mmCIF file of C-alpha atoms in Angstrom:
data_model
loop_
_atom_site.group_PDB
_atom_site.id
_atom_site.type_symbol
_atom_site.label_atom_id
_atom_site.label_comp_id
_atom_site.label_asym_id
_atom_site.label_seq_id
_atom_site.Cartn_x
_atom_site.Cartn_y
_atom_site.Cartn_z
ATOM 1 C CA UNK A 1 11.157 12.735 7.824
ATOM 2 C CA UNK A 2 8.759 15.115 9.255
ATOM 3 C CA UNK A 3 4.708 16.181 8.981
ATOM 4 C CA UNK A 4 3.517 19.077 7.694
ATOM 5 C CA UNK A 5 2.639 21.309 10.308
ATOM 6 C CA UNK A 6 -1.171 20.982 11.266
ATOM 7 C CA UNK A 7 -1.189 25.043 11.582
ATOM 8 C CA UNK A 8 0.496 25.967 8.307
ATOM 9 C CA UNK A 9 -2.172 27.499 5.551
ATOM 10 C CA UNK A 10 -1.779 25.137 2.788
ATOM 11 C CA UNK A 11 -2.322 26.513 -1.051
ATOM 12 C CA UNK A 12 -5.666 25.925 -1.966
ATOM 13 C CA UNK A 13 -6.363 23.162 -4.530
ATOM 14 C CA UNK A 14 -9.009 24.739 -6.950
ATOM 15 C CA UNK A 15 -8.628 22.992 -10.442
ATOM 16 C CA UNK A 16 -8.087 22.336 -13.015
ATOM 17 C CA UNK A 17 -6.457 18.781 -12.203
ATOM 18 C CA UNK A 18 -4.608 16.889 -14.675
ATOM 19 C CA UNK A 19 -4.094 13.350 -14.097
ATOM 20 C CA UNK A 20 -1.873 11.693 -17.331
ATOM 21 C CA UNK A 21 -2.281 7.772 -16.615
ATOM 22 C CA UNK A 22 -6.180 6.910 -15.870
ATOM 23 C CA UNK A 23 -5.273 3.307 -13.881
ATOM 24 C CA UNK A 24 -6.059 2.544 -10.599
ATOM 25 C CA UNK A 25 -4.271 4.976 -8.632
ATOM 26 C CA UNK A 26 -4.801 7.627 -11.213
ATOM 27 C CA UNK A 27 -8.578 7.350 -11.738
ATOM 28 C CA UNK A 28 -8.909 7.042 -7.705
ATOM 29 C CA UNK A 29 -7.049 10.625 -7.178
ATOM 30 C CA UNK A 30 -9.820 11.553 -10.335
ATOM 31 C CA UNK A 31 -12.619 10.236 -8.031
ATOM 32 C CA UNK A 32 -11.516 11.994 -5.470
ATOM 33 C CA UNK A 33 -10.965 15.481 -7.022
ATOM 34 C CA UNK A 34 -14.215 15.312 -9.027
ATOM 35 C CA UNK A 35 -16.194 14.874 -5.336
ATOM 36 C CA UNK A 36 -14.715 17.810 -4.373
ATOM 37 C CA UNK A 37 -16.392 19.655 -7.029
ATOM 38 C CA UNK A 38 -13.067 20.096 -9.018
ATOM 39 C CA UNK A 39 -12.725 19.787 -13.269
ATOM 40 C CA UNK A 40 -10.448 16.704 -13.767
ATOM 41 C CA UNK A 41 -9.136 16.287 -17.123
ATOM 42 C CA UNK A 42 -7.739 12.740 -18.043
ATOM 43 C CA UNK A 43 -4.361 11.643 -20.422
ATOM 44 C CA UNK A 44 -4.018 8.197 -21.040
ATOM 45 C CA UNK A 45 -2.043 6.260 -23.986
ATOM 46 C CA UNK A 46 -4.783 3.659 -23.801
ATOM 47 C CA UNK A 47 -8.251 4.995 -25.440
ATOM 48 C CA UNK A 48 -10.378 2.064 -23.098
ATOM 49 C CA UNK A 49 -8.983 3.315 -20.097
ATOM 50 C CA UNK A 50 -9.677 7.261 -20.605
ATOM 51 C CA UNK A 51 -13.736 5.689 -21.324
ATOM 52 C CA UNK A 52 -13.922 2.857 -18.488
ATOM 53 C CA UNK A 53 -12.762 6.149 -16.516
ATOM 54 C CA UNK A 54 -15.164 9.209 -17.563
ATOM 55 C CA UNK A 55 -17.792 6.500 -17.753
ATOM 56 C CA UNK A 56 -16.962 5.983 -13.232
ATOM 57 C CA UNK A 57 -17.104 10.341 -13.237
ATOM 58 C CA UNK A 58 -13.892 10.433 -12.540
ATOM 59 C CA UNK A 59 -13.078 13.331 -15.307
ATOM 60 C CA UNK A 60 -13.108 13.996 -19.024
ATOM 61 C CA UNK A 61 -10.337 13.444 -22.004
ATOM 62 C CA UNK A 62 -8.329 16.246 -22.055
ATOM 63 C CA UNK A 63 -8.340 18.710 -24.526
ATOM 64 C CA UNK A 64 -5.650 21.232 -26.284
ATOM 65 C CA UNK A 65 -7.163 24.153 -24.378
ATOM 66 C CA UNK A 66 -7.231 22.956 -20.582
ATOM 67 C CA UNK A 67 -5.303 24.716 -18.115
ATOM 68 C CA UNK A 68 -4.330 22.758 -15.138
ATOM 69 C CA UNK A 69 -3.033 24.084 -11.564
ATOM 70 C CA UNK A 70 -2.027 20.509 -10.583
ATOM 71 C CA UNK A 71 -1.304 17.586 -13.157
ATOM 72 C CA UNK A 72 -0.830 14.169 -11.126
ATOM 73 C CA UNK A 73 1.600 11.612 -13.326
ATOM 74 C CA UNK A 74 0.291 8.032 -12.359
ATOM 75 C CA UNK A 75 1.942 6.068 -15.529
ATOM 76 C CA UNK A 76 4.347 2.794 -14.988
ATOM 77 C CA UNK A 77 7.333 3.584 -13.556
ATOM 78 C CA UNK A 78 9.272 3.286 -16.579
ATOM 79 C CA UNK A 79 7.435 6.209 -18.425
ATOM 80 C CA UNK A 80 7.445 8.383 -14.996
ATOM 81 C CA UNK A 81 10.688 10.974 -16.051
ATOM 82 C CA UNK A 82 9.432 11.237 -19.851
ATOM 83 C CA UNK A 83 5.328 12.307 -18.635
ATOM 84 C CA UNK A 84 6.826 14.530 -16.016
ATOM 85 C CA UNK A 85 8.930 16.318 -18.086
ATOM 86 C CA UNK A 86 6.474 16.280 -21.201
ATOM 87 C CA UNK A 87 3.843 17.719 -18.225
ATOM 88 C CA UNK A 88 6.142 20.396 -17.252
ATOM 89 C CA UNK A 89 6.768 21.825 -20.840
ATOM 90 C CA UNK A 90 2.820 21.819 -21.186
ATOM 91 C CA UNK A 91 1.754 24.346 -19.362
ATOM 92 C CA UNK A 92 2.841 25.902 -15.853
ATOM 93 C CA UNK A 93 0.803 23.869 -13.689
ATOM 94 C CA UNK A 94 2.571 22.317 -10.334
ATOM 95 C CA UNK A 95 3.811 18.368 -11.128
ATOM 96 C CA UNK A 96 3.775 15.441 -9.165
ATOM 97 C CA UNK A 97 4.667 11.765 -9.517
ATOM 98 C CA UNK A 98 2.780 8.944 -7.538
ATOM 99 C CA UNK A 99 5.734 6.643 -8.454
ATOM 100 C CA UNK A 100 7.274 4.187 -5.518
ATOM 101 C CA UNK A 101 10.608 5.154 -6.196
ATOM 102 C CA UNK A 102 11.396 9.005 -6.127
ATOM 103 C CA UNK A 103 15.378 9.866 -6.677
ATOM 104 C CA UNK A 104 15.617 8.304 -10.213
ATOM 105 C CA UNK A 105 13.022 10.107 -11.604
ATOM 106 C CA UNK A 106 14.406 13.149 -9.979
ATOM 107 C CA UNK A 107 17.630 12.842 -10.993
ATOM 108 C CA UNK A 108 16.282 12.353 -14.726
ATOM 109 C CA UNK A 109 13.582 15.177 -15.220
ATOM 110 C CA UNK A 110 16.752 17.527 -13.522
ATOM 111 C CA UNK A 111 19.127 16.897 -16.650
ATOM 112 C CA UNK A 112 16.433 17.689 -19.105
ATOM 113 C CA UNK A 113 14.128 20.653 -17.568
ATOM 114 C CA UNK A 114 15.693 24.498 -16.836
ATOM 115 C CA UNK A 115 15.865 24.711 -12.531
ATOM 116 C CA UNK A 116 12.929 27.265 -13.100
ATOM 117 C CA UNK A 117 10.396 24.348 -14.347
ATOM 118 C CA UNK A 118 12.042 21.562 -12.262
ATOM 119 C CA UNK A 119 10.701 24.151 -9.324
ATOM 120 C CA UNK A 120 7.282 23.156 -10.270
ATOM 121 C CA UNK A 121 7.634 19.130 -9.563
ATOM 122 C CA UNK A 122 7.776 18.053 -6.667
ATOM 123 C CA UNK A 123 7.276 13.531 -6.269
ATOM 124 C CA UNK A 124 5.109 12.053 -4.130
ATOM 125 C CA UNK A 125 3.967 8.222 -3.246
ATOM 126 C CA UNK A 126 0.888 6.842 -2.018
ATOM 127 C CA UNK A 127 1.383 4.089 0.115
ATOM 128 C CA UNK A 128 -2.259 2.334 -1.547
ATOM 129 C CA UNK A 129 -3.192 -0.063 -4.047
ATOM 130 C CA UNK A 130 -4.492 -3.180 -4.902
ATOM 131 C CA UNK A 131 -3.522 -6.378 -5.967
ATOM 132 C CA UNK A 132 -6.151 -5.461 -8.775
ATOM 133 C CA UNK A 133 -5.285 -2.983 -11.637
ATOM 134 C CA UNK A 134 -6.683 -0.203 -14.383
ATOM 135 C CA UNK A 135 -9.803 2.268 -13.542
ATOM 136 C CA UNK A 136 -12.144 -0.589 -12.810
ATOM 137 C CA UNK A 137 -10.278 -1.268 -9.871
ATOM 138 C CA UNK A 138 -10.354 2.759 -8.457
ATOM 139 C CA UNK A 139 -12.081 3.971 -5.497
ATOM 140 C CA UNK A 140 -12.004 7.063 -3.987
ATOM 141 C CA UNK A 141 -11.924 5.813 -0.488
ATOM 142 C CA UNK A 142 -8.180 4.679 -1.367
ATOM 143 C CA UNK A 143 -6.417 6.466 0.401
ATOM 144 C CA UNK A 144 -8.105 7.085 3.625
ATOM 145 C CA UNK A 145 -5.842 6.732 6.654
ATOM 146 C CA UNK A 146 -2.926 5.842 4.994
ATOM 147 C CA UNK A 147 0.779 7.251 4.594
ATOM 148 C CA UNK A 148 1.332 9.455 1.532
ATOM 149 C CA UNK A 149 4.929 10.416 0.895
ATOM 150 C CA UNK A 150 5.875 13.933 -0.018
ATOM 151 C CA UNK A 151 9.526 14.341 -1.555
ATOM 152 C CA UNK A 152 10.491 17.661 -2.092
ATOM 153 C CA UNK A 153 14.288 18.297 -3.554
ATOM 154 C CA UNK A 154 15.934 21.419 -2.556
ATOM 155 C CA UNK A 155 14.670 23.536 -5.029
ATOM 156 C CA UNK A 156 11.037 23.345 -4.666
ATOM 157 C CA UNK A 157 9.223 26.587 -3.045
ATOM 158 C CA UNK A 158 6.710 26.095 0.025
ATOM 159 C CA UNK A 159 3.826 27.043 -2.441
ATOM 160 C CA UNK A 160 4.492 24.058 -4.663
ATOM 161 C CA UNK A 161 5.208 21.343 -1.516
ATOM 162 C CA UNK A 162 1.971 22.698 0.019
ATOM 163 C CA UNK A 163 -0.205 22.325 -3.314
ATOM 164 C CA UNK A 164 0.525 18.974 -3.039
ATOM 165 C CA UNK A 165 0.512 18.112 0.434
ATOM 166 C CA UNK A 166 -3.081 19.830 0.023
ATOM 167 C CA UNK A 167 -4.103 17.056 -2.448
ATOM 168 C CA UNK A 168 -2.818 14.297 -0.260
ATOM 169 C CA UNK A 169 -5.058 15.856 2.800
ATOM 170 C CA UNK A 170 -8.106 15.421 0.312
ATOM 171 C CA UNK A 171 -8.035 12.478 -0.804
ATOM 172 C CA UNK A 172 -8.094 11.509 3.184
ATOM 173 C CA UNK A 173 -4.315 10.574 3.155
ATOM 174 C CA UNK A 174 -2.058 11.463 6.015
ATOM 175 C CA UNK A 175 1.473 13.395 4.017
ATOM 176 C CA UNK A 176 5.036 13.068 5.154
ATOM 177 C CA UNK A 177 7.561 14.545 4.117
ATOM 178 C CA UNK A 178 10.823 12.547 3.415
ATOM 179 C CA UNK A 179 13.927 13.274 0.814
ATOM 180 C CA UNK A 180 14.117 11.074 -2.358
ATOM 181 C CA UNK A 181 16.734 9.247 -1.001
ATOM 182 C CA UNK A 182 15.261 8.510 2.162
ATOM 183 C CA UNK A 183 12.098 7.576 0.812
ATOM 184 C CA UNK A 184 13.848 4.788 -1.298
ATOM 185 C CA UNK A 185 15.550 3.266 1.325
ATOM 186 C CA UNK A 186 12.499 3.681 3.347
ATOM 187 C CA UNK A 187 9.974 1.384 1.144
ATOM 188 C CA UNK A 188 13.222 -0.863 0.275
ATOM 189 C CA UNK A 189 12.417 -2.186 3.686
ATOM 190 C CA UNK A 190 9.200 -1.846 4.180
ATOM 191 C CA UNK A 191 7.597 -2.593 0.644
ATOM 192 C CA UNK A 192 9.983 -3.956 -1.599
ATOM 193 C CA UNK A 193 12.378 -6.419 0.384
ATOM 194 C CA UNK A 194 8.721 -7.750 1.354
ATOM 195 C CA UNK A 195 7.556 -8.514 -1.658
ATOM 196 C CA UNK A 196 10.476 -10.507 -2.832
ATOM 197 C CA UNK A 197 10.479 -12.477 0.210
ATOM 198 C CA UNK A 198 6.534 -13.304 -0.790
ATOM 199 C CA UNK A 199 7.896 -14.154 -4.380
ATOM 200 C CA UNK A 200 10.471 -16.244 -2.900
ATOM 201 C CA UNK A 201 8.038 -18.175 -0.558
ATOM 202 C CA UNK A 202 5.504 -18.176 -3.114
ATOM 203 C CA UNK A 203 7.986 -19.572 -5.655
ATOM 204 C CA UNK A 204 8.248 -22.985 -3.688
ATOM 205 C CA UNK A 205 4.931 -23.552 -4.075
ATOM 206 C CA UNK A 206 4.748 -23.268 -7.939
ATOM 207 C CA UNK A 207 5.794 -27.330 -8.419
ATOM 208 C CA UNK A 208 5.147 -28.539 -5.172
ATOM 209 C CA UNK A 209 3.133 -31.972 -4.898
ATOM 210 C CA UNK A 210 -0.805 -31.698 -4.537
ATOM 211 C CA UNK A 211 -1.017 -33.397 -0.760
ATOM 212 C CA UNK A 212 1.826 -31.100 0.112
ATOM 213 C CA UNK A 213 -0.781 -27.840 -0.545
ATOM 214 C CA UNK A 214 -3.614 -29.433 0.493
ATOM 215 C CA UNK A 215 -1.774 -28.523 3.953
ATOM 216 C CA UNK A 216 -2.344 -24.932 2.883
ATOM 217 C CA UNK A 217 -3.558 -22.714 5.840
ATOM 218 C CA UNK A 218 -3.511 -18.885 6.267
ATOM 219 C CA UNK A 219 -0.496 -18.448 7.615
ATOM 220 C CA UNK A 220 1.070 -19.481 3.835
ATOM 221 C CA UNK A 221 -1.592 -17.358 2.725
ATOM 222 C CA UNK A 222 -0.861 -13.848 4.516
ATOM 223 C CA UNK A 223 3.042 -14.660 3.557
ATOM 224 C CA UNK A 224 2.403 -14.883 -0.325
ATOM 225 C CA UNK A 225 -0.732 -12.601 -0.849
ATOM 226 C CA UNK A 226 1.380 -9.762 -2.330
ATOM 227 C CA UNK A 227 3.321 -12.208 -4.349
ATOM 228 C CA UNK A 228 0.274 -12.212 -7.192
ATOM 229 C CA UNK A 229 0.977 -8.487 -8.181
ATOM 230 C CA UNK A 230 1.929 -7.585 -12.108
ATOM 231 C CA UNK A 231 5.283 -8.955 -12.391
ATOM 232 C CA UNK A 232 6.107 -6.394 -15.433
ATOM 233 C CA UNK A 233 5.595 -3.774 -12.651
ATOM 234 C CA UNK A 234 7.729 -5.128 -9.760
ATOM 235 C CA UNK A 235 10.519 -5.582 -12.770
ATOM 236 C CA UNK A 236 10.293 -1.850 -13.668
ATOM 237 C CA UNK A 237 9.987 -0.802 -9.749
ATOM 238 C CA UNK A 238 12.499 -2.903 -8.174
ATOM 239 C CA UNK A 239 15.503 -1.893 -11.309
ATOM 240 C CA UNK A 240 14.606 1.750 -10.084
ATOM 241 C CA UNK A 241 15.264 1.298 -6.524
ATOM 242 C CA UNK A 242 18.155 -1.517 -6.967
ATOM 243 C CA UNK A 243 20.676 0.133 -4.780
ATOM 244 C CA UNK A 244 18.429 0.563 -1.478
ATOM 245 C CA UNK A 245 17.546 -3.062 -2.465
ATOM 246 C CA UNK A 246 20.716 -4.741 -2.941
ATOM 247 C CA UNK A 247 21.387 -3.506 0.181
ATOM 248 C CA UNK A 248 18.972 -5.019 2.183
ATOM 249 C CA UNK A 249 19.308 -8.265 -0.082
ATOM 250 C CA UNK A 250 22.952 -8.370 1.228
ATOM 251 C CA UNK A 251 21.488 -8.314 5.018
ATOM 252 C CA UNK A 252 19.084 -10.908 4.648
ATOM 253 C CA UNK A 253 21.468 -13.406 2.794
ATOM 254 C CA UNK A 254 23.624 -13.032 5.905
ATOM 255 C CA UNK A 255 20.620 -13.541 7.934
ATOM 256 C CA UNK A 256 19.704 -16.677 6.361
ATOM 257 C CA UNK A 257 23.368 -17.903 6.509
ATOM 258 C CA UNK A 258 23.142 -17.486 10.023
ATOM 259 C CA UNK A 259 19.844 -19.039 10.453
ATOM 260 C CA UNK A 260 21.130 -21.795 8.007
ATOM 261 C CA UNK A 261 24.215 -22.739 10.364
ATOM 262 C CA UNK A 262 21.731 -22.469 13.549
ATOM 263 C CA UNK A 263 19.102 -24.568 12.626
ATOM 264 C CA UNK A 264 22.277 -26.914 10.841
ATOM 265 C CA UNK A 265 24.205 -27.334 13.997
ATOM 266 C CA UNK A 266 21.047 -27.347 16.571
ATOM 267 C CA UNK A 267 22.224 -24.150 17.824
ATOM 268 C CA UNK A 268 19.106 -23.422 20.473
ATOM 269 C CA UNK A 269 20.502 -20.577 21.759
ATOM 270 C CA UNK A 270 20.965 -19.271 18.574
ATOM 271 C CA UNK A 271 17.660 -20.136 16.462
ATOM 272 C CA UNK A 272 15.986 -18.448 19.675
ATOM 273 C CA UNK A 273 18.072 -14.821 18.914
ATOM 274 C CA UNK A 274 16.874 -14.866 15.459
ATOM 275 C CA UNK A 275 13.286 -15.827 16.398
ATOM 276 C CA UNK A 276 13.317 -13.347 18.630
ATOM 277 C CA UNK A 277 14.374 -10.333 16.689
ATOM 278 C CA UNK A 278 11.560 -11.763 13.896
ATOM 279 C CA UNK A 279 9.252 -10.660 17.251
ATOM 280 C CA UNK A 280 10.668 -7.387 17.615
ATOM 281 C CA UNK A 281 10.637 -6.338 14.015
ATOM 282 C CA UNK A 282 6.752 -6.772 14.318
ATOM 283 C CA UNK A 283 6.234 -5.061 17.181
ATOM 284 C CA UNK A 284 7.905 -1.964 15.647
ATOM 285 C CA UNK A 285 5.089 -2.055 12.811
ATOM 286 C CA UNK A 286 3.175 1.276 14.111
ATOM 287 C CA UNK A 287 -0.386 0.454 14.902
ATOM 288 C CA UNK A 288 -3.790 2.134 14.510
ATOM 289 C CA UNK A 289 -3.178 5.628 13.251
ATOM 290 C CA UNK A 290 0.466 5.312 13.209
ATOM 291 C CA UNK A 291 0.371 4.977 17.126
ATOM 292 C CA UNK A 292 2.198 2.534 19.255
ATOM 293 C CA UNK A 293 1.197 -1.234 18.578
ATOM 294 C CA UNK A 294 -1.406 -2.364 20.963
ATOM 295 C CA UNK A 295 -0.986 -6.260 21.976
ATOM 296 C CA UNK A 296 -3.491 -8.147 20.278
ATOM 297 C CA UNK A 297 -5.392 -12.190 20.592
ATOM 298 C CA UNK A 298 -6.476 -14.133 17.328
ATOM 299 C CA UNK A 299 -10.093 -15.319 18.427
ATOM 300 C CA UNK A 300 -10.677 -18.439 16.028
ATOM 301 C CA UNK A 301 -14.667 -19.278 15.419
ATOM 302 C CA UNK A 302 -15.972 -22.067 12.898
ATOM 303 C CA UNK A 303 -18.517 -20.360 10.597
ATOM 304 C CA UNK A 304 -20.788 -21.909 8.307
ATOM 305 C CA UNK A 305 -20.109 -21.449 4.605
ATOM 306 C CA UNK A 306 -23.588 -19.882 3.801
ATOM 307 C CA UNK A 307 -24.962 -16.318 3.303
ATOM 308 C CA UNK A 308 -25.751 -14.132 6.316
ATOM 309 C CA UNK A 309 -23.488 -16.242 8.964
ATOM 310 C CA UNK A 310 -20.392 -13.820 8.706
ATOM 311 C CA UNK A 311 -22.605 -11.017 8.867
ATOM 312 C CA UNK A 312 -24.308 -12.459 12.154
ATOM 313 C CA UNK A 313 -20.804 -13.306 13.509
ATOM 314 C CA UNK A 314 -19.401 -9.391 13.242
ATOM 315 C CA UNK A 315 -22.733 -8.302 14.215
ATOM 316 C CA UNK A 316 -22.816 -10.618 18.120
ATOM 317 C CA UNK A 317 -19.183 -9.428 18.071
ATOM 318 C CA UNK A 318 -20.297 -5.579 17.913
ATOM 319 C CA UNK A 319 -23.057 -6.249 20.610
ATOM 320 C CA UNK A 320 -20.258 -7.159 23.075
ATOM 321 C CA UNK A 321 -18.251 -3.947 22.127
ATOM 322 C CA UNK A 322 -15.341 -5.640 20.996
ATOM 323 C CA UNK A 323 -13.677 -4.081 18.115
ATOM 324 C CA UNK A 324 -12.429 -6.391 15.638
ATOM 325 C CA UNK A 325 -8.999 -5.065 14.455
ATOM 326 C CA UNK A 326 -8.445 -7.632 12.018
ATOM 327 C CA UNK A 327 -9.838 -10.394 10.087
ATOM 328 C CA UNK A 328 -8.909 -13.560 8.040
ATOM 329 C CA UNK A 329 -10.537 -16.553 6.735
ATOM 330 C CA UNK A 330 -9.527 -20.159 6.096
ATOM 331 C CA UNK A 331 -11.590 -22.057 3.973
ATOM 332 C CA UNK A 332 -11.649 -25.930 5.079
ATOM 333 C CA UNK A 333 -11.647 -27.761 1.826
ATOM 334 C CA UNK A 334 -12.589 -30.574 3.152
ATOM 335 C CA UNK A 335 -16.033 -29.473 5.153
ATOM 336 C CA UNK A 336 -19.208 -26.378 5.099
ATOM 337 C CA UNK A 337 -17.661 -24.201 7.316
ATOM 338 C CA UNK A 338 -14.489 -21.573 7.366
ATOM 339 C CA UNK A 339 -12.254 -21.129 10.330
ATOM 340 C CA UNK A 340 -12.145 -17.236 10.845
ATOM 341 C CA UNK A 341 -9.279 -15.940 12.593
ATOM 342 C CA UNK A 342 -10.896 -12.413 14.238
ATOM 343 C CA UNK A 343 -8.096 -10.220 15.989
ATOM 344 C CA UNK A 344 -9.155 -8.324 18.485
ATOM 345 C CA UNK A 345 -7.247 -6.507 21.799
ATOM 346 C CA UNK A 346 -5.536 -8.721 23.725
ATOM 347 C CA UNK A 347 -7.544 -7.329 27.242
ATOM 348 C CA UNK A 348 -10.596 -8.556 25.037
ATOM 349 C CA UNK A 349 -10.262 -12.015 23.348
ATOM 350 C CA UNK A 350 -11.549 -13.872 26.792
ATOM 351 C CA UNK A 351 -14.480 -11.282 26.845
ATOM 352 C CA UNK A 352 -15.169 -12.038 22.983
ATOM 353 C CA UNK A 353 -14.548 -15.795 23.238
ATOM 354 C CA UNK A 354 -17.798 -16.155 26.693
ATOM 355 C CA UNK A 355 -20.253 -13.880 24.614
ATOM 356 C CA UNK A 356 -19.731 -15.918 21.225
ATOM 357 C CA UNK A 357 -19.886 -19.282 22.794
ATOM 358 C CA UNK A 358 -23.051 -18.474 24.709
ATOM 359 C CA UNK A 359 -24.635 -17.393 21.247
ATOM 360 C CA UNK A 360 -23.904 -20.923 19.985
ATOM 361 C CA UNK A 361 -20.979 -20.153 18.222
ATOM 362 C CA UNK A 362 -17.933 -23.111 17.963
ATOM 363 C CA UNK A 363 -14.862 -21.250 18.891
ATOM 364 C CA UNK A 364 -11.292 -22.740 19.199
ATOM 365 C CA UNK A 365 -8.667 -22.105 21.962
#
């Protein structure tokens, strides 16, 4: 895996743009390209989507005479190979795929396009979404700050890696460059193997007994959030990356064998080992700006449940010059208020915790 070098003169992205699939990803890269002053042009099976989408300004239908220099396939996964190749025999534009799984598709557009066309694709993946779906749900802030994969096979020229790594750059996105392969196994671990775990968690919830979820706090919460996402989706995206998946599948069955026979036999010693390496597996998540994790404090605070008192709680926070790195919020069923879990830098939770108590705030240690 590597970066494009900062120094390198990247093509120029001038327009047309193409983007076949107006959903949320699609209509978001639309957004972004029409800010920049660029004619979008919009394909889309579905008739509502192509309107909810012009009517946002993120384009206009496309028409028989367009020309694009960069056409942008955002269609389910299942459709990806057929769009690229239809895309590539429509004009000579530059093709990519924001797809989460890049060496199928490859490997299918290759056995149907002449090398000279499949020189023109090139895949790429967006780590952004939502659990929210379709152009309603667009935005063109998102992609800012986060990881956009760029998977060039061994066939694509400079010019056509660079046209797209110059998209990624403007839609605020920070490109690496990985091979197909690599980028499978890559969000295998880091994106797919998580979800299933959520589904699997989540799952035990489905029938379980009212008083048992009243017990519901965030931590069940932040394990099962991405567990609500279109199953029809995760179907069509986990069948194209089963291999890198089975894999990891195979790894956590052993761990939870093991864990099985140390929690089974009151093996302390153990329990402690697996525990631990949960701990280390965090702390390898980069941090801010793909930098090292910083060590941070949850700072808990009891907050009203009324207009205006979150707003005052970030605000005393920002007037101590803490930075608030992360936030959550559990709702107490039971009374007015929310517990609100703000994470902070370790070297400033004690700091945070004196100034909010003096302003009258009820905080939790």
């Amino acid at each position: 895996m590597t970066d494009p070098h900062p120094g390198d003169a990247l093509p120029a992205l001038t327009g047309p743009v193409e983007v076949v699939g107006a959903g949320l990803i699609g209509t978001s890269i639309a957004l972004v390209c029409r800010r920049l002053g660029l004619d979008v042009v919009l394909r889309d099976t579905s008739e509502e989507n192509i309107r909810t989408a012009t009517g946002l300004g993120a384009g206009r239908a496309v028409t028989p005479a367009d020309r694009p220099q960069l056409v942008v396939v955002a269609v389910p996964p299942v459709a990806i190979p057929d769009a690229i190749v239809a895309a590539l025999g429509r004009s000579d534009a530059v093709v990519t795929d924001v797809g989460s799984v890049k060496a199928a598709p490859l490997e299918a557009v290759a056995a149907r396009v002449r090398a000279a066309d499949l020189a023109r694709y090139v895949g790429s993946h967006p780590m952004a979404g939502s659990e929210r779906s379709g152009p309603l749900a667009a935005s063109a802030a998102l992609f800012d700050g986060r990881p956009w994969a760029v998977t060039p096979h061994p066939g694509a020229p400079e010019s056509v890696v660079g046209l797209v790594e110059a998209l990624v750059l403007e839609c605020g996105a920070a490109p690496l460059r990985m091979a197909p392969d690599e980028h499978d196994r890559a969000v295998a671990r880091t994106s797919h193997l998580p979800h299933l775990a959520a589904v699997l968690v989540a799952g035990r919830l489905a029938t379980a007994p009212p008083e048992h979820l009243a017990l519901s706090g965030q931590g069940v919460r932040d394990v099962t959030r991405v567990a609500a996402s279109d199953p029809a989706l995760w179907q069509q995206i986990l069948e194209a990356n089963s291999e890198a998946v089975l894999d990891l599948l195979a790894e956590v069955r052993a761990d939870l064998d093991a864990l099985m026979t140390a929690v089974a036999a009151d093996a302390g010693p153990d329990l402690v080992e697996i525990l631990v390496r949960g701990n280390d597996g965090t702390a390898a998540i980069p941090g801010k700006h793909g930098g090292p994790a910083r060590p941070t404090r949850s700072v808990f605070v009891s907050v009203p449940d009324h207009p205006g008192e979150l707003a005052r709680l970030f605000g005393d926070a920002g007037e101590v010059g803490v930075n608030i790195e992360d936030v959550h919020i559990d709702h107490d069923p039971g009374r007015p208020v929310g517990l609100t879990e703000l994470v902070v830098e370790q070297n400033s939770a004690e700091r945070l915790l004196a100034a909010l108590e003096s302003r009258g705030w009820t905080t939790h240690r």
